[in-house]
């Protein structure tokens, strides 16, 4: 789990490192402090150098506290992960220009080497932020009597909803399915439930409440349809009379 970060730090034994091996673990801690972290002065690292000493764990815990590791009482995996990430961060901070250039060149190389995908779908070649596209959306909205929103993509969503609900194949065959019937409901007479203080806000609140009620009714209808379908299965079980047995 530490292989990639250790390779980035150019640790010699990154490929074969095993955290369960006590000697390897202690050697890595010493290497991180000696080569990358360098929190102590050279003469103060003696406690970590004595990897065979019975006091090494005590010195190791002191080292964790001194460098500010937040995982003093957790598993070694967490402690080592933090130390390696800390070392990577220090290494980058010391060589920002070097790694920035490498990163930029690698990204550019990946862009150059990446295969160009040629799509037959004309929508993949559209610029959804171009002025031509925005004008096309607004023109289509006016044609379908859809109110234009300042965000053309929201207008496009409204257009999509109108087309899916009122211009689908079933609706075109039988327009009566989608044409509203009955007397329009005067939303001004609806009860908002509270006073917003401003007529425009009150009207907007009433409209939103009616839309919410409509959504709830639609959801309830879909739930009822699901219940009916389940009941068709559970209320009419298939019985194999051949398996029946008469008598004892």
GROMACS .gro file of C-alpha atoms in nm:
model
  248
    1UNK     CA    1   0.000   0.000   0.000
    2UNK     CA    2   0.305   0.230   0.034
    3UNK     CA    3   0.479   0.121  -0.284
    4UNK     CA    4   0.388   0.413  -0.512
    5UNK     CA    5   0.475   0.680  -0.259
    6UNK     CA    6   0.803   0.513  -0.166
    7UNK     CA    7   0.893   0.484  -0.534
    8UNK     CA    8   0.821   0.854  -0.572
    9UNK     CA    9   1.060   0.920  -0.282
   10UNK     CA   10   1.316   0.693  -0.456
   11UNK     CA   11   1.339   0.452  -0.163
   12UNK     CA   12   1.568   0.165  -0.262
   13UNK     CA   13   1.356  -0.114  -0.112
   14UNK     CA   14   1.018   0.023  -0.220
   15UNK     CA   15   0.929  -0.290  -0.419
   16UNK     CA   16   1.001  -0.536  -0.138
   17UNK     CA   17   0.909  -0.333   0.171
   18UNK     CA   18   0.705  -0.526   0.427
   19UNK     CA   19   0.562  -0.334   0.720
   20UNK     CA   20   0.530  -0.656   0.920
   21UNK     CA   21   0.908  -0.693   0.918
   22UNK     CA   22   1.025  -0.500   1.225
   23UNK     CA   23   1.376  -0.443   1.092
   24UNK     CA   24   1.247  -0.312   0.757
   25UNK     CA   25   1.001  -0.084   0.935
   26UNK     CA   26   1.266   0.067   1.162
   27UNK     CA   27   1.508   0.109   0.873
   28UNK     CA   28   1.245   0.295   0.671
   29UNK     CA   29   1.167   0.532   0.960
   30UNK     CA   30   1.536   0.612   0.994
   31UNK     CA   31   1.569   0.664   0.617
   32UNK     CA   32   1.268   0.900   0.608
   33UNK     CA   33   1.416   1.112   0.886
   34UNK     CA   34   1.770   1.103   0.745
   35UNK     CA   35   1.684   1.172   0.381
   36UNK     CA   36   1.349   1.349   0.362
   37UNK     CA   37   1.201   1.481   0.685
   38UNK     CA   38   1.524   1.591   0.865
   39UNK     CA   39   1.338   1.718   1.170
   40UNK     CA   40   1.627   1.644   1.409
   41UNK     CA   41   1.987   1.753   1.388
   42UNK     CA   42   2.216   1.470   1.278
   43UNK     CA   43   2.348   1.407   1.628
   44UNK     CA   44   1.991   1.389   1.768
   45UNK     CA   45   1.896   1.099   1.540
   46UNK     CA   46   2.099   0.847   1.733
   47UNK     CA   47   1.793   0.698   1.902
   48UNK     CA   48   1.643   0.607   1.564
   49UNK     CA   49   1.975   0.473   1.435
   50UNK     CA   50   1.987   0.206   1.704
   51UNK     CA   51   1.732  -0.012   1.528
   52UNK     CA   52   1.823  -0.314   1.741
   53UNK     CA   53   1.790  -0.130   2.070
   54UNK     CA   54   1.504  -0.218   2.311
   55UNK     CA   55   1.449   0.157   2.351
   56UNK     CA   56   1.382   0.212   1.979
   57UNK     CA   57   1.001   0.214   2.020
   58UNK     CA   58   1.030   0.480   2.288
   59UNK     CA   59   1.246   0.694   2.058
   60UNK     CA   60   1.007   0.629   1.769
   61UNK     CA   61   0.704   0.752   1.966
   62UNK     CA   62   0.897   1.063   2.068
   63UNK     CA   63   0.980   1.120   1.700
   64UNK     CA   64   0.613   1.094   1.605
   65UNK     CA   65   0.518   1.350   1.869
   66UNK     CA   66   0.799   1.586   1.769
   67UNK     CA   67   0.704   1.591   1.399
   68UNK     CA   68   0.337   1.646   1.487
   69UNK     CA   69   0.192   1.313   1.377
   70UNK     CA   70  -0.177   1.299   1.481
   71UNK     CA   71  -0.180   0.916   1.496
   72UNK     CA   72   0.017   0.857   1.816
   73UNK     CA   73  -0.212   0.587   1.953
   74UNK     CA   74  -0.321   0.413   1.633
   75UNK     CA   75  -0.183   0.133   1.419
   76UNK     CA   76   0.155   0.160   1.254
   77UNK     CA   77  -0.006   0.157   0.911
   78UNK     CA   78  -0.168   0.495   0.981
   79UNK     CA   79   0.149   0.635   1.134
   80UNK     CA   80   0.366   0.526   0.844
   81UNK     CA   81   0.114   0.651   0.588
   82UNK     CA   82   0.122   0.994   0.752
   83UNK     CA   83   0.502   1.002   0.770
   84UNK     CA   84   0.539   0.905   0.404
   85UNK     CA   85   0.282   1.166   0.294
   86UNK     CA   86   0.460   1.423   0.510
   87UNK     CA   87   0.789   1.331   0.342
   88UNK     CA   88   0.632   1.359  -0.004
   89UNK     CA   89   0.495   1.701   0.085
   90UNK     CA   90   0.838   1.819   0.206
   91UNK     CA   91   1.006   1.679  -0.103
   92UNK     CA   92   0.765   1.867  -0.327
   93UNK     CA   93   0.798   2.190  -0.127
   94UNK     CA   94   1.177   2.177  -0.163
   95UNK     CA   95   1.158   2.125  -0.541
   96UNK     CA   96   0.840   2.300  -0.656
   97UNK     CA   97   0.987   2.428  -0.983
   98UNK     CA   98   1.134   2.089  -1.070
   99UNK     CA   99   0.813   1.893  -1.017
  100UNK     CA  100   0.589   2.159  -1.169
  101UNK     CA  101   0.782   2.141  -1.494
  102UNK     CA  102   0.772   1.763  -1.493
  103UNK     CA  103   0.400   1.761  -1.421
  104UNK     CA  104   0.321   2.012  -1.697
  105UNK     CA  105   0.531   1.829  -1.954
  106UNK     CA  106   0.379   1.492  -1.864
  107UNK     CA  107   0.026   1.629  -1.894
  108UNK     CA  108   0.107   1.782  -2.231
  109UNK     CA  109   0.265   1.454  -2.346
  110UNK     CA  110  -0.044   1.259  -2.240
  111UNK     CA  111  -0.265   1.500  -2.432
  112UNK     CA  112  -0.045   1.461  -2.740
  113UNK     CA  113  -0.023   1.082  -2.716
  114UNK     CA  114  -0.390   1.030  -2.640
  115UNK     CA  115  -0.579   0.874  -2.931
  116UNK     CA  116  -0.832   1.104  -3.093
  117UNK     CA  117  -1.183   0.972  -3.064
  118UNK     CA  118  -1.397   1.034  -3.370
  119UNK     CA  119  -1.765   1.021  -3.284
  120UNK     CA  120  -2.047   0.984  -3.531
  121UNK     CA  121  -2.286   1.155  -3.290
  122UNK     CA  122  -2.321   1.522  -3.400
  123UNK     CA  123  -2.411   1.623  -3.042
  124UNK     CA  124  -2.058   1.540  -2.930
  125UNK     CA  125  -1.922   1.818  -3.150
  126UNK     CA  126  -2.152   2.090  -3.021
  127UNK     CA  127  -2.025   2.381  -2.816
  128UNK     CA  128  -2.296   2.414  -2.551
  129UNK     CA  129  -2.166   2.755  -2.441
  130UNK     CA  130  -2.149   2.916  -2.784
  131UNK     CA  131  -2.376   3.209  -2.868
  132UNK     CA  132  -2.516   3.019  -3.167
  133UNK     CA  133  -2.624   2.731  -2.943
  134UNK     CA  134  -2.783   2.968  -2.689
  135UNK     CA  135  -2.980   3.144  -2.965
  136UNK     CA  136  -3.097   2.807  -3.097
  137UNK     CA  137  -3.221   2.701  -2.752
  138UNK     CA  138  -3.409   3.028  -2.701
  139UNK     CA  139  -3.564   3.005  -3.049
  140UNK     CA  140  -3.683   2.652  -2.980
  141UNK     CA  141  -3.825   2.765  -2.644
  142UNK     CA  142  -4.027   3.040  -2.812
  143UNK     CA  143  -4.155   2.790  -3.068
  144UNK     CA  144  -4.275   2.555  -2.792
  145UNK     CA  145  -4.406   2.838  -2.575
  146UNK     CA  146  -4.151   2.766  -2.301
  147UNK     CA  147  -4.040   3.058  -2.084
  148UNK     CA  148  -3.669   3.131  -2.133
  149UNK     CA  149  -3.446   3.109  -1.825
  150UNK     CA  150  -3.128   3.321  -1.785
  151UNK     CA  151  -2.937   2.990  -1.787
  152UNK     CA  152  -2.989   2.842  -2.133
  153UNK     CA  153  -2.918   2.490  -2.006
  154UNK     CA  154  -3.213   2.511  -1.766
  155UNK     CA  155  -3.425   2.631  -2.057
  156UNK     CA  156  -3.304   2.325  -2.249
  157UNK     CA  157  -3.415   2.099  -1.964
  158UNK     CA  158  -3.764   2.253  -1.975
  159UNK     CA  159  -3.776   2.201  -2.352
  160UNK     CA  160  -3.674   1.839  -2.307
  161UNK     CA  161  -3.950   1.785  -2.053
  162UNK     CA  162  -4.214   1.934  -2.284
  163UNK     CA  163  -4.099   1.721  -2.577
  164UNK     CA  164  -4.084   1.400  -2.371
  165UNK     CA  165  -4.427   1.449  -2.217
  166UNK     CA  166  -4.628   1.615  -2.495
  167UNK     CA  167  -4.451   1.536  -2.820
  168UNK     CA  168  -4.374   1.166  -2.777
  169UNK     CA  169  -4.511   0.910  -3.021
  170UNK     CA  170  -4.811   0.818  -2.802
  171UNK     CA  171  -4.906   1.184  -2.754
  172UNK     CA  172  -4.884   1.255  -3.126
  173UNK     CA  173  -5.115   0.960  -3.201
  174UNK     CA  174  -5.363   1.063  -2.935
  175UNK     CA  175  -5.325   1.433  -2.841
  176UNK     CA  176  -5.619   1.412  -2.599
  177UNK     CA  177  -5.392   1.226  -2.359
  178UNK     CA  178  -5.178   1.534  -2.294
  179UNK     CA  179  -5.418   1.821  -2.360
  180UNK     CA  180  -5.532   1.965  -2.024
  181UNK     CA  181  -5.902   1.936  -1.965
  182UNK     CA  182  -6.137   2.115  -1.731
  183UNK     CA  183  -6.137   2.461  -1.584
  184UNK     CA  184  -5.795   2.608  -1.492
  185UNK     CA  185  -5.741   2.621  -1.118
  186UNK     CA  186  -5.711   2.980  -0.987
  187UNK     CA  187  -5.384   2.949  -0.797
  188UNK     CA  188  -5.443   3.291  -0.639
  189UNK     CA  189  -5.715   3.130  -0.425
  190UNK     CA  190  -5.483   2.861  -0.291
  191UNK     CA  191  -5.382   2.880   0.074
  192UNK     CA  192  -5.007   2.932   0.117
  193UNK     CA  193  -5.016   2.864   0.489
  194UNK     CA  194  -4.812   3.167   0.588
  195UNK     CA  195  -4.775   3.532   0.495
  196UNK     CA  196  -4.460   3.615   0.295
  197UNK     CA  197  -4.536   3.987   0.308
  198UNK     CA  198  -4.497   4.047  -0.064
  199UNK     CA  199  -4.762   3.964  -0.324
  200UNK     CA  200  -4.506   3.835  -0.577
  201UNK     CA  201  -4.350   3.606  -0.317
  202UNK     CA  202  -4.692   3.486  -0.203
  203UNK     CA  203  -4.797   3.401  -0.561
  204UNK     CA  204  -4.466   3.223  -0.626
  205UNK     CA  205  -4.507   3.027  -0.303
  206UNK     CA  206  -4.859   2.920  -0.396
  207UNK     CA  207  -4.742   2.799  -0.737
  208UNK     CA  208  -4.454   2.602  -0.585
  209UNK     CA  209  -4.689   2.445  -0.333
  210UNK     CA  210  -4.932   2.336  -0.605
  211UNK     CA  211  -4.645   2.188  -0.807
  212UNK     CA  212  -4.527   1.999  -0.498
  213UNK     CA  213  -4.877   1.860  -0.439
  214UNK     CA  214  -4.890   1.751  -0.803
  215UNK     CA  215  -4.558   1.570  -0.765
  216UNK     CA  216  -4.685   1.393  -0.452
  217UNK     CA  217  -4.999   1.282  -0.636
  218UNK     CA  218  -4.790   1.150  -0.924
  219UNK     CA  219  -4.569   0.961  -0.679
  220UNK     CA  220  -4.873   0.815  -0.503
  221UNK     CA  221  -5.015   0.701  -0.839
  222UNK     CA  222  -4.687   0.525  -0.923
  223UNK     CA  223  -4.684   0.358  -0.580
  224UNK     CA  224  -5.041   0.237  -0.630
  225UNK     CA  225  -4.949   0.097  -0.972
  226UNK     CA  226  -4.659  -0.095  -0.815
  227UNK     CA  227  -4.889  -0.236  -0.545
  228UNK     CA  228  -5.139  -0.351  -0.809
  229UNK     CA  229  -4.868  -0.527  -1.009
  230UNK     CA  230  -4.736  -0.704  -0.698
  231UNK     CA  231  -5.088  -0.811  -0.600
  232UNK     CA  232  -5.138  -0.966  -0.944
  233UNK     CA  233  -4.851  -1.201  -0.865
  234UNK     CA  234  -4.925  -1.273  -0.498
  235UNK     CA  235  -5.304  -1.300  -0.531
  236UNK     CA  236  -5.299  -1.552  -0.816
  237UNK     CA  237  -5.044  -1.820  -0.726
  238UNK     CA  238  -4.993  -2.100  -0.977
  239UNK     CA  239  -5.074  -2.444  -0.840
  240UNK     CA  240  -4.950  -2.767  -0.993
  241UNK     CA  241  -5.234  -3.015  -0.926
  242UNK     CA  242  -5.018  -3.303  -1.043
  243UNK     CA  243  -4.822  -3.279  -0.721
  244UNK     CA  244  -5.139  -3.321  -0.513
  245UNK     CA  245  -5.197  -3.638  -0.313
  246UNK     CA  246  -5.531  -3.780  -0.204
  247UNK     CA  247  -5.560  -4.004   0.100
  248UNK     CA  248  -5.289  -4.132   0.329
   0.00000   0.00000   0.00000
